[in-house]
Amino acid sequence: MSGSREISPLTLNRLSVYLRCLRDLQSLGVDRISSQEMADRYHLSSAQIRKDLAYFGEFGVRGVGYDVSSLAERLHALLGLDVEQRLIIVGMGHLGRALASYPGFNDGSFRVVAGVDIDPKKVGRRMGHLPVYHRDELRELTERTGARIAVIAVPAAAAQETLDSLVAAGLRTILNFAPVHLRASDGVRLKNVDMRIHLEEIAFHLGVGRDDLERAEG
Amino acid sequence: MSGSREISPLTLNRLSVYLRCLRDLQSLGVDRISSQEMADRYHLSSAQIRKDLAYFGEFGVRGVGYDVSSLAERLHALLGLDVEQRLIIVGMGHLGRALASYPGFNDGSFRVVAGVDIDPKKVGRRMGHLPVYHRDELRELTERTGARIAVIAVPAAAAQETLDSLVAAGLRTILNFAPVHLRASDGVRLKNVDMRIHLEEIAFHLGVGRDDLERAEG
DNA sequence: TCATGTGAAGCAGTTCACAGCG
DNA sequence: CGCTGTGAACTGCTTCACATGA
């Protein structure tokens, strides 16, 4: 069993969380930790930590716990973070520029190597150290930089044609921040990031208990 | 049973999705639809649509389906979207400005009414029609505008003190876009939005199958 | 008849509790 | 002894399949 069973996105995201906790522990100088103490510190579940980790191999030592640094390195590699992935961001408005300088997008595992836009006032310039190219240069840019991930940060109306250009340029792993739900064709891994839904989720509770909603069940 | 059982975030998010589908159907001129056809069009599950909707009351007509407009209005009200919620965005960098002009944050149900920063070059000005105030004015600003939701869009290092100021100013519903996991005190509804985790999730699959990872189980 | 609304079944993800090992 | 790794129990979400009712 070479770890080939399908891994759930929930587990995957928890592994990312564990890695961040371990990095924090490293910065605090902690070099050994039990699942219980980790759960207490970061409000997680100790049983779940053990199950998640054990799924990929025996990382811990019975009676002792986990070695912080070596577990961090294992997770780092497991998540594919030991190979730097280069990103291209399409759309150099505020959102594109925010993502271009977002720490998590430029940290050794990921690096934004180019911006793309169609506005002649932006193309050919540098925006916060990031060179900006025209969308027509995407294929050449992808090949030259070795980027394998693209981020869509254009207005909703331009998102579909942007996706088409990206796929045509050979990019197959795409994160869409435009406020429209795009559908991926076969062989393309696309994730739609919807920032509005977070707002609806927290705002919902502001309205719970309003009298005029109680009739909804009638 | 006045809809007072706890509703899961998953169901809540699906209701948002249904509402968008219905809005799309309205724009297409469709005025009646079955759960089956809706599932086919938008790649959802018909049984789940019926279950989710039936949980809040009998919205449909047996043998016929759902009335698009009236269902849309019901969901709109159920999600609390019929009362406009005013937002304050703290941090007027690219991210803050991107969110200030994000369509989903300014659409009749939500409206960004003010920006907040501590940079004297930004305070007192308008950035894309949005007036910018100093953090010290938060309490007065909150009371005057009636805003009940705040969005944190400051650098990670400033996020905790920003959260403290917001709570001190009486804001209890907060969306955090800073790349750090904040913990809410009692009575504060806080949601951390982590953009990096989406990147890790799609990038993980680029690394699956790499030879040097196969040993992880050993 | 046709599509909803809904118990029952099925499945996935989480927690429990302890055997096993350092 | 202490803590991991793990089967078993449990919880909650999704899907099935059909009785119900327009």
Coordinates of C-alpha atoms (C1' of nucleotides) in Angstrom, one line a residue:
Chain A
M1 CA 0.0 0.0 0.0
S2 CA 2.1 2.9 -1.3
G3 CA -0.2 5.7 0.0
S4 CA -2.2 5.4 -3.2
R5 CA -5.7 5.4 -1.7
E6 CA -7.5 8.6 -2.3
I7 CA -6.8 11.2 0.4
S8 CA -9.7 13.4 1.5
P9 CA -9.3 17.2 1.2
L10 CA -10.2 17.5 4.9
T11 CA -7.3 15.3 5.9
L12 CA -5.0 17.2 3.5
N13 CA -6.0 20.5 5.0
R14 CA -5.4 19.2 8.5
L15 CA -1.9 18.1 7.6
S16 CA -1.3 21.7 6.5
V17 CA -2.5 22.8 9.9
Y18 CA -0.3 20.3 11.7
L19 CA 2.7 21.5 9.8
R20 CA 2.0 25.1 10.8
C21 CA 1.7 24.1 14.5
L22 CA 5.0 22.2 14.2
R23 CA 6.7 25.3 12.7
D24 CA 5.4 27.3 15.6
L25 CA 6.7 24.7 18.1
Q26 CA 10.1 24.8 16.3
S27 CA 10.2 28.6 16.7
L28 CA 9.4 28.1 20.4
G29 CA 12.3 25.6 20.8
V30 CA 10.1 22.6 21.5
D31 CA 11.6 19.5 20.0
R32 CA 9.3 16.7 21.2
I33 CA 5.6 16.7 21.6
S34 CA 2.7 14.3 22.3
S35 CA -0.5 14.3 20.3
Q36 CA -2.3 15.2 23.5
E37 CA -0.2 18.3 24.2
M38 CA -0.4 19.4 20.6
A39 CA -4.2 19.1 20.7
D40 CA -4.3 21.1 23.9
R41 CA -2.1 23.9 22.6
Y42 CA -3.8 24.3 19.2
H43 CA -7.4 23.2 20.0
L44 CA -7.3 20.1 17.9
S45 CA -8.2 16.4 18.6
S46 CA -5.4 14.1 19.8
A47 CA -7.0 11.0 18.4
Q48 CA -7.4 12.7 15.0
I49 CA -3.8 13.8 15.0
R50 CA -2.7 10.3 15.6
K51 CA -5.0 8.8 13.0
D52 CA -4.1 11.3 10.3
L53 CA -0.4 10.8 10.9
A54 CA -0.5 7.1 11.2
Y55 CA -2.2 6.9 7.9
F56 CA 1.1 7.8 6.2
G57 CA 3.4 5.8 8.3
E58 CA 4.7 5.5 11.8
F59 CA 6.0 8.9 12.6
G60 CA 5.9 8.7 16.4
V61 CA 7.6 6.9 19.1
R62 CA 5.4 5.0 21.6
G63 CA 5.7 6.3 25.1
V64 CA 7.5 9.4 23.9
G65 CA 5.6 11.3 21.2
Y66 CA 6.7 12.9 18.0
D67 CA 10.0 14.6 17.1
V68 CA 8.9 18.1 16.1
S69 CA 11.6 18.7 13.5
S70 CA 11.5 15.4 11.8
L71 CA 7.8 15.2 11.7
A72 CA 7.7 18.8 10.2
E73 CA 10.1 17.7 7.5
R74 CA 8.1 14.6 6.7
L75 CA 4.9 16.5 6.4
H76 CA 6.6 19.2 4.4
A77 CA 7.7 16.6 1.9
L78 CA 4.5 14.7 2.0
L79 CA 2.6 17.9 1.0
G80 CA 5.0 18.4 -1.8
L81 CA 6.3 21.6 -0.3
D82 CA 10.0 20.7 -0.7
V83 CA 9.9 21.4 -4.4
E84 CA 9.3 25.1 -5.1
Q85 CA 6.2 25.6 -7.3
R86 CA 6.2 28.6 -9.5
L87 CA 2.9 30.5 -10.0
I88 CA 1.6 32.9 -12.6
I89 CA -1.1 35.3 -11.6
V90 CA -3.5 36.5 -14.2
G91 CA -5.2 39.9 -13.5
M92 CA -3.1 42.7 -12.0
G93 CA -5.8 44.6 -10.2
H94 CA -5.8 44.9 -6.5
L95 CA -6.7 41.3 -5.9
G96 CA -3.9 40.0 -8.2
R97 CA -1.4 42.4 -6.6
A98 CA -2.6 41.4 -3.1
L99 CA -2.0 37.7 -4.0
A100 CA 1.3 38.4 -5.6
S101 CA 2.6 39.8 -2.3
Y102 CA 0.6 37.4 0.0
P103 CA 3.2 35.7 2.2
G104 CA 1.9 32.2 1.8
F105 CA 2.3 32.5 -2.0
N106 CA 6.0 33.5 -1.7
D107 CA 7.6 31.4 1.0
G108 CA 10.0 28.9 -0.5
S109 CA 7.4 26.4 -1.5
F110 CA 5.6 28.7 -3.7
R111 CA 6.8 31.7 -5.7
V112 CA 4.9 34.1 -7.9
V113 CA 7.1 34.4 -11.0
A114 CA 5.0 36.6 -13.3
G115 CA 1.8 38.6 -13.6
V116 CA -0.4 38.7 -16.7
D117 CA -2.8 41.4 -17.8
I118 CA -4.2 42.8 -21.0
D119 CA -4.1 46.4 -20.0
P120 CA -1.3 48.1 -22.1
K121 CA -0.6 50.4 -19.3
K122 CA 0.4 47.4 -17.1
V123 CA 2.0 45.1 -19.6
G124 CA 5.8 45.4 -19.8
R125 CA 6.1 47.1 -16.5
R126 CA 6.9 45.8 -13.1
M127 CA 4.3 45.9 -10.3
G128 CA 6.0 45.6 -6.9
H129 CA 9.0 43.7 -8.5
L130 CA 6.7 41.4 -10.4
P131 CA 7.1 41.6 -14.2
V132 CA 3.8 41.8 -16.1
Y133 CA 3.2 40.2 -19.4
H134 CA 0.4 40.1 -22.0
R135 CA -2.0 37.2 -22.0
D136 CA -0.8 36.3 -25.5
E137 CA 2.6 35.5 -24.1
L138 CA 1.2 32.9 -21.7
R139 CA 2.4 29.8 -23.4
E140 CA 6.0 31.1 -23.9
L141 CA 5.9 32.4 -20.3
T142 CA 4.8 29.1 -18.9
E143 CA 7.5 27.2 -20.7
R144 CA 10.2 29.6 -19.9
T145 CA 9.4 29.9 -16.1
G146 CA 8.4 26.3 -15.6
A147 CA 5.3 27.5 -13.8
R148 CA 2.7 24.8 -13.3
I149 CA 0.1 26.7 -11.3
A150 CA -2.0 29.7 -12.3
V151 CA -4.2 32.0 -10.3
I152 CA -7.1 33.7 -11.8
A153 CA -7.7 37.2 -10.4
V154 CA -9.6 38.9 -13.2
P155 CA -13.2 40.3 -13.2
A156 CA -16.0 37.7 -13.3
A157 CA -16.8 38.5 -17.0
A158 CA -13.2 37.7 -18.1
A159 CA -12.8 34.5 -16.0
Q160 CA -13.9 31.9 -18.5
E161 CA -11.8 33.2 -21.4
T162 CA -8.9 33.5 -18.9
L163 CA -9.3 29.8 -18.0
D164 CA -9.4 28.8 -21.6
S165 CA -6.1 30.7 -22.3
L166 CA -4.5 29.0 -19.3
V167 CA -5.5 25.6 -20.4
A168 CA -4.3 26.4 -24.0
A169 CA -1.0 27.5 -22.5
G170 CA -0.5 24.1 -20.9
L171 CA -1.4 25.1 -17.3
R172 CA -3.4 22.3 -15.6
T173 CA -3.6 23.4 -11.9
I174 CA -5.6 26.5 -11.4
L175 CA -7.0 28.5 -8.5
N176 CA -9.9 30.8 -9.4
F177 CA -10.5 33.9 -7.3
A178 CA -12.9 35.5 -9.7
P179 CA -16.5 35.7 -8.4
V180 CA -17.9 33.1 -10.7
H181 CA -18.0 29.3 -10.5
L182 CA -15.9 27.9 -13.3
R183 CA -16.1 24.2 -14.4
A184 CA -12.9 22.3 -15.2
S185 CA -12.5 20.2 -18.2
D186 CA -10.9 16.7 -17.9
G187 CA -7.3 16.7 -16.8
V188 CA -7.5 20.2 -15.3
R189 CA -7.5 20.6 -11.5
L190 CA -9.4 23.7 -10.8
K191 CA -10.4 25.1 -7.4
N192 CA -12.9 28.0 -7.1
V193 CA -12.3 30.2 -4.1
D194 CA -15.4 32.0 -3.1
M195 CA -14.8 34.9 -0.7
R196 CA -18.5 35.9 -0.5
I197 CA -19.6 32.6 0.9
H198 CA -17.5 33.2 4.1
L199 CA -19.3 36.5 4.5
E200 CA -22.8 34.9 4.1
E201 CA -21.8 32.2 6.6
I202 CA -20.9 34.6 9.4
A203 CA -23.6 37.1 8.5
F204 CA -26.3 34.4 8.6
H205 CA -26.1 34.3 12.4
L206 CA -26.8 38.0 12.7
G207 CA -30.2 37.3 11.3
V208 CA -31.0 34.1 13.2
G209 CA -33.9 34.7 15.6
R210 CA -35.5 37.5 13.6
D211 CA -39.3 37.3 14.1
D212 CA -40.2 37.5 10.4
L213 CA -38.1 34.4 9.6
E214 CA -40.0 32.2 12.0
R215 CA -42.8 31.8 9.5
A216 CA -40.6 30.1 7.0
E217 CA -41.7 26.7 8.2
G218 CA -45.4 27.4 8.0
Chain B
M1 CA -39.8 23.3 16.0
S2 CA -39.0 26.9 14.9
G3 CA -35.9 26.1 12.9
S4 CA -33.9 26.4 16.1
R5 CA -31.9 23.3 15.7
E6 CA -28.3 24.0 14.8
I7 CA -27.7 24.3 11.1
S8 CA -24.4 22.9 9.7
P9 CA -22.1 25.2 7.8
L10 CA -22.2 22.7 4.9
T11 CA -26.0 23.0 4.6
L12 CA -25.7 26.8 4.9
N13 CA -23.2 27.0 2.1
R14 CA -25.3 24.8 -0.1
L15 CA -28.3 27.1 0.4
S16 CA -26.1 30.0 -0.9
V17 CA -25.2 27.9 -3.9
Y18 CA -28.9 27.1 -4.6
L19 CA -29.7 30.8 -4.4
R20 CA -27.1 31.6 -7.0
C21 CA -28.5 28.8 -9.3
L22 CA -32.0 30.3 -8.9
R23 CA -30.7 33.8 -9.7
D24 CA -29.2 32.3 -12.8
L25 CA -32.4 30.6 -13.7
Q26 CA -34.3 33.8 -13.2
S27 CA -31.9 35.6 -15.6
L28 CA -32.6 32.8 -18.1
G29 CA -36.3 33.3 -17.7
V30 CA -37.0 29.9 -16.2
D31 CA -39.8 30.2 -13.6
R32 CA -40.4 26.6 -12.5
I33 CA -37.8 23.8 -11.9
S34 CA -37.6 20.4 -10.4
S35 CA -34.9 19.3 -8.1
Q36 CA -33.8 16.8 -10.7
E37 CA -33.4 19.4 -13.5
M38 CA -31.6 21.8 -11.1
A39 CA -29.2 19.0 -10.1
D40 CA -28.5 18.2 -13.7
R41 CA -27.8 21.8 -14.7
Y42 CA -25.5 22.7 -11.9
H43 CA -24.0 19.3 -11.0
L44 CA -25.7 18.9 -7.7
S45 CA -27.6 16.1 -6.0
S46 CA -31.4 16.2 -6.4
A47 CA -32.0 14.3 -3.2
Q48 CA -29.8 16.7 -1.3
I49 CA -31.6 19.7 -2.7
R50 CA -34.9 18.4 -1.6
K51 CA -33.6 17.4 1.9
D52 CA -31.9 20.8 2.4
L53 CA -35.0 22.7 1.3
A54 CA -37.5 20.6 3.1
Y55 CA -35.6 21.1 6.4
F56 CA -36.9 24.7 6.4
G57 CA -40.4 24.1 5.3
E58 CA -42.4 22.9 2.2
F59 CA -41.2 25.1 -0.5
G60 CA -42.1 22.9 -3.5
V61 CA -45.3 21.6 -5.1
R62 CA -45.6 17.8 -5.5
G63 CA -45.8 16.7 -9.1
V64 CA -44.7 20.2 -10.3
G65 CA -41.4 21.3 -8.7
Y66 CA -40.3 24.6 -7.3
D67 CA -41.3 28.1 -8.2
V68 CA -37.9 29.8 -9.1
S69 CA -38.7 33.3 -7.9
S70 CA -40.6 32.5 -4.8
L71 CA -38.0 29.9 -3.7
A72 CA -35.2 32.5 -4.4
E73 CA -37.0 35.1 -2.2
R74 CA -37.4 32.5 0.6
L75 CA -33.8 31.5 0.5
H76 CA -32.7 35.2 0.3
A77 CA -34.7 36.0 3.4
L78 CA -33.6 32.8 5.2
L79 CA -30.0 33.6 4.7
G80 CA -30.6 37.1 6.1
L81 CA -29.8 38.7 2.8
D82 CA -32.9 40.9 2.7
V83 CA -31.4 43.2 5.4
E84 CA -28.3 45.1 4.1
Q85 CA -25.3 44.5 6.3
R86 CA -22.7 47.2 6.5
L87 CA -19.0 46.3 6.6
I88 CA -15.9 48.0 7.7
I89 CA -12.6 46.9 6.2
V90 CA -9.5 47.3 8.2
G91 CA -6.3 47.5 6.2
M92 CA -6.3 49.5 3.0
G93 CA -3.5 47.7 1.2
H94 CA -4.1 45.8 -2.0
L95 CA -6.1 43.1 -0.2
G96 CA -8.3 45.6 1.6
R97 CA -8.9 47.5 -1.6
A98 CA -9.6 44.3 -3.5
L99 CA -12.2 43.3 -1.0
A100 CA -13.7 46.8 -0.9
S101 CA -14.5 46.5 -4.6
Y102 CA -15.3 42.8 -4.6
P103 CA -18.8 42.4 -6.1
G104 CA -20.0 40.0 -3.5
F105 CA -19.2 42.5 -0.8
N106 CA -21.3 45.2 -2.4
D107 CA -24.5 43.8 -3.8
G108 CA -27.5 45.0 -1.9
S109 CA -27.1 42.5 0.9
F110 CA -23.7 43.7 1.9
R111 CA -22.1 47.1 1.6
V112 CA -18.6 48.3 2.5
V113 CA -19.1 51.6 4.2
A114 CA -15.7 52.5 5.4
G115 CA -12.0 51.6 5.3
V116 CA -9.7 51.9 8.2
D117 CA -5.9 52.2 8.3
I118 CA -3.2 53.7 10.4
D119 CA -1.1 55.1 7.6
P120 CA -1.5 59.0 7.8
K121 CA -1.1 59.1 4.0
K122 CA -4.3 57.1 3.6
V123 CA -6.4 58.3 6.6
G124 CA -8.8 61.1 5.6
R125 CA -8.6 60.3 1.9
R126 CA -11.0 58.3 -0.2
M127 CA -9.7 55.2 -1.9
G128 CA -11.9 54.2 -4.8
H129 CA -14.9 56.1 -3.4
L130 CA -14.4 54.5 0.1
P131 CA -13.6 57.0 2.9
V132 CA -10.7 55.9 5.0
Y133 CA -10.6 56.5 8.8
H134 CA -8.0 56.0 11.5
R135 CA -8.2 52.9 13.7
D136 CA -8.8 55.2 16.7
E137 CA -12.1 56.3 15.2
L138 CA -13.4 52.7 15.1
R139 CA -16.0 52.9 17.9
E140 CA -17.5 56.1 16.6
L141 CA -17.4 54.8 13.1
T142 CA -19.2 51.6 14.1
E143 CA -21.9 53.4 15.9
R144 CA -22.5 56.0 13.2
T145 CA -22.6 53.6 10.3
G146 CA -24.4 50.8 12.0
A147 CA -21.8 48.3 10.7
R148 CA -21.9 45.0 12.4
I149 CA -19.3 43.1 10.4
A150 CA -15.6 43.8 10.1
V151 CA -13.0 42.4 7.7
I152 CA -9.4 42.2 8.7
A153 CA -7.0 42.8 5.8
V154 CA -3.9 43.9 7.6
P155 CA -0.4 42.2 7.7
A156 CA -0.2 39.1 9.9
A157 CA 1.8 41.0 12.6
A158 CA -0.9 43.5 13.1
A159 CA -3.9 41.1 13.0
Q160 CA -4.2 40.4 16.7
E161 CA -4.2 44.0 17.8
T162 CA -6.6 44.8 15.0
L163 CA -9.0 42.1 16.3
D164 CA -8.7 43.6 19.8
S165 CA -9.6 47.1 18.5
L166 CA -12.6 45.7 16.6
V167 CA -13.9 43.9 19.7
A168 CA -13.3 47.0 21.8
A169 CA -15.3 49.0 19.2
G170 CA -18.3 46.6 19.6
L171 CA -17.9 44.6 16.4
R172 CA -18.7 40.9 17.0
T173 CA -18.8 39.4 13.6
I174 CA -15.4 39.3 12.0
L175 CA -13.8 37.8 8.9
N176 CA -10.0 37.5 9.1
F177 CA -8.0 37.5 5.8
A178 CA -4.7 38.1 7.5
P179 CA -2.4 35.0 7.1
V180 CA -2.5 34.1 10.8
H181 CA -5.0 32.0 12.7
L182 CA -6.8 34.2 15.3
R183 CA -8.8 32.8 18.1
A184 CA -12.1 34.4 19.0
S185 CA -13.1 35.3 22.6
D186 CA -16.6 34.4 23.8
G187 CA -19.4 36.2 22.1
V188 CA -17.3 37.0 19.0
R189 CA -18.0 35.1 15.8
L190 CA -14.7 35.0 13.9
K191 CA -13.9 33.2 10.7
N192 CA -10.3 32.8 9.5
V193 CA -10.0 32.7 5.7
D194 CA -6.8 31.0 4.7
M195 CA -5.9 31.5 1.0
R196 CA -2.6 29.6 1.2
I197 CA -4.4 26.3 2.1
H198 CA -6.2 26.3 -1.2
L199 CA -2.9 26.5 -2.9
E200 CA -1.5 23.7 -0.9
E201 CA -4.5 21.6 -1.7
I202 CA -4.2 21.9 -5.4
A203 CA -0.4 21.8 -5.4
F204 CA -0.4 18.6 -3.4
H205 CA -1.5 16.6 -6.4
L206 CA 1.4 17.9 -8.5
G207 CA 3.6 16.0 -6.2
V208 CA 1.7 12.8 -5.8
G209 CA 3.5 9.9 -7.3
R210 CA 7.0 11.3 -6.8
D211 CA 9.3 8.4 -6.2
D212 CA 11.0 9.9 -3.1
L213 CA 7.7 10.2 -1.3
E214 CA 6.9 6.5 -1.6
R215 CA 9.2 5.7 1.3
A216 CA 7.1 7.7 3.7
E217 CA 5.3 4.6 4.8
G218 CA 8.5 2.6 5.5
Chain C
dT1 C1' -49.1 11.0 -13.4
dC2 C1' -45.0 13.3 -11.6
dA3 C1' -42.0 15.3 -8.4
dT4 C1' -41.8 16.4 -3.5
dG5 C1' -40.8 15.2 1.2
dT6 C1' -39.0 11.7 4.1
dG7 C1' -37.9 7.3 6.7
dA8 C1' -34.3 3.9 6.1
dA9 C1' -29.9 2.5 4.5
dG10 C1' -25.4 3.5 3.4
dC11 C1' -21.1 5.9 3.8
dA12 C1' -17.6 9.0 5.6
dG13 C1' -15.4 11.1 9.1
dT14 C1' -14.6 11.4 14.2
dT15 C1' -14.0 9.8 18.8
dC16 C1' -13.3 6.1 22.0
dA17 C1' -10.7 3.0 24.4
dC18 C1' -7.2 -0.1 24.7
dA19 C1' -3.6 -3.4 22.9
dG20 C1' 1.1 -3.0 21.9
dC21 C1' 5.6 -1.2 22.0
dG22 C1' 9.5 1.8 23.3
Chain D
dC1 C1' 4.9 3.6 32.8
dG2 C1' 3.4 6.7 28.8
dC3 C1' 2.0 7.4 24.4
dT4 C1' 1.4 5.7 19.8
dG5 C1' -1.3 3.2 16.5
dT6 C1' -5.7 1.1 15.6
dG7 C1' -10.1 -1.7 15.6
dA8 C1' -14.7 -0.8 17.2
dA9 C1' -18.3 2.4 18.3
dC10 C1' -20.4 6.4 17.2
dT11 C1' -21.9 10.6 14.9
dG12 C1' -23.4 13.0 11.2
dC13 C1' -24.0 13.6 6.3
dT14 C1' -25.5 11.7 1.8
dT15 C1' -28.1 8.7 -1.1
dC16 C1' -31.8 5.7 -1.9
dA17 C1' -36.4 4.5 -2.8
dC18 C1' -41.0 5.1 -2.1
dA19 C1' -45.3 6.8 0.2
dT20 C1' -47.7 11.0 -0.2
dG21 C1' -50.2 14.5 -2.2
dA22 C1' -51.1 18.2 -5.8

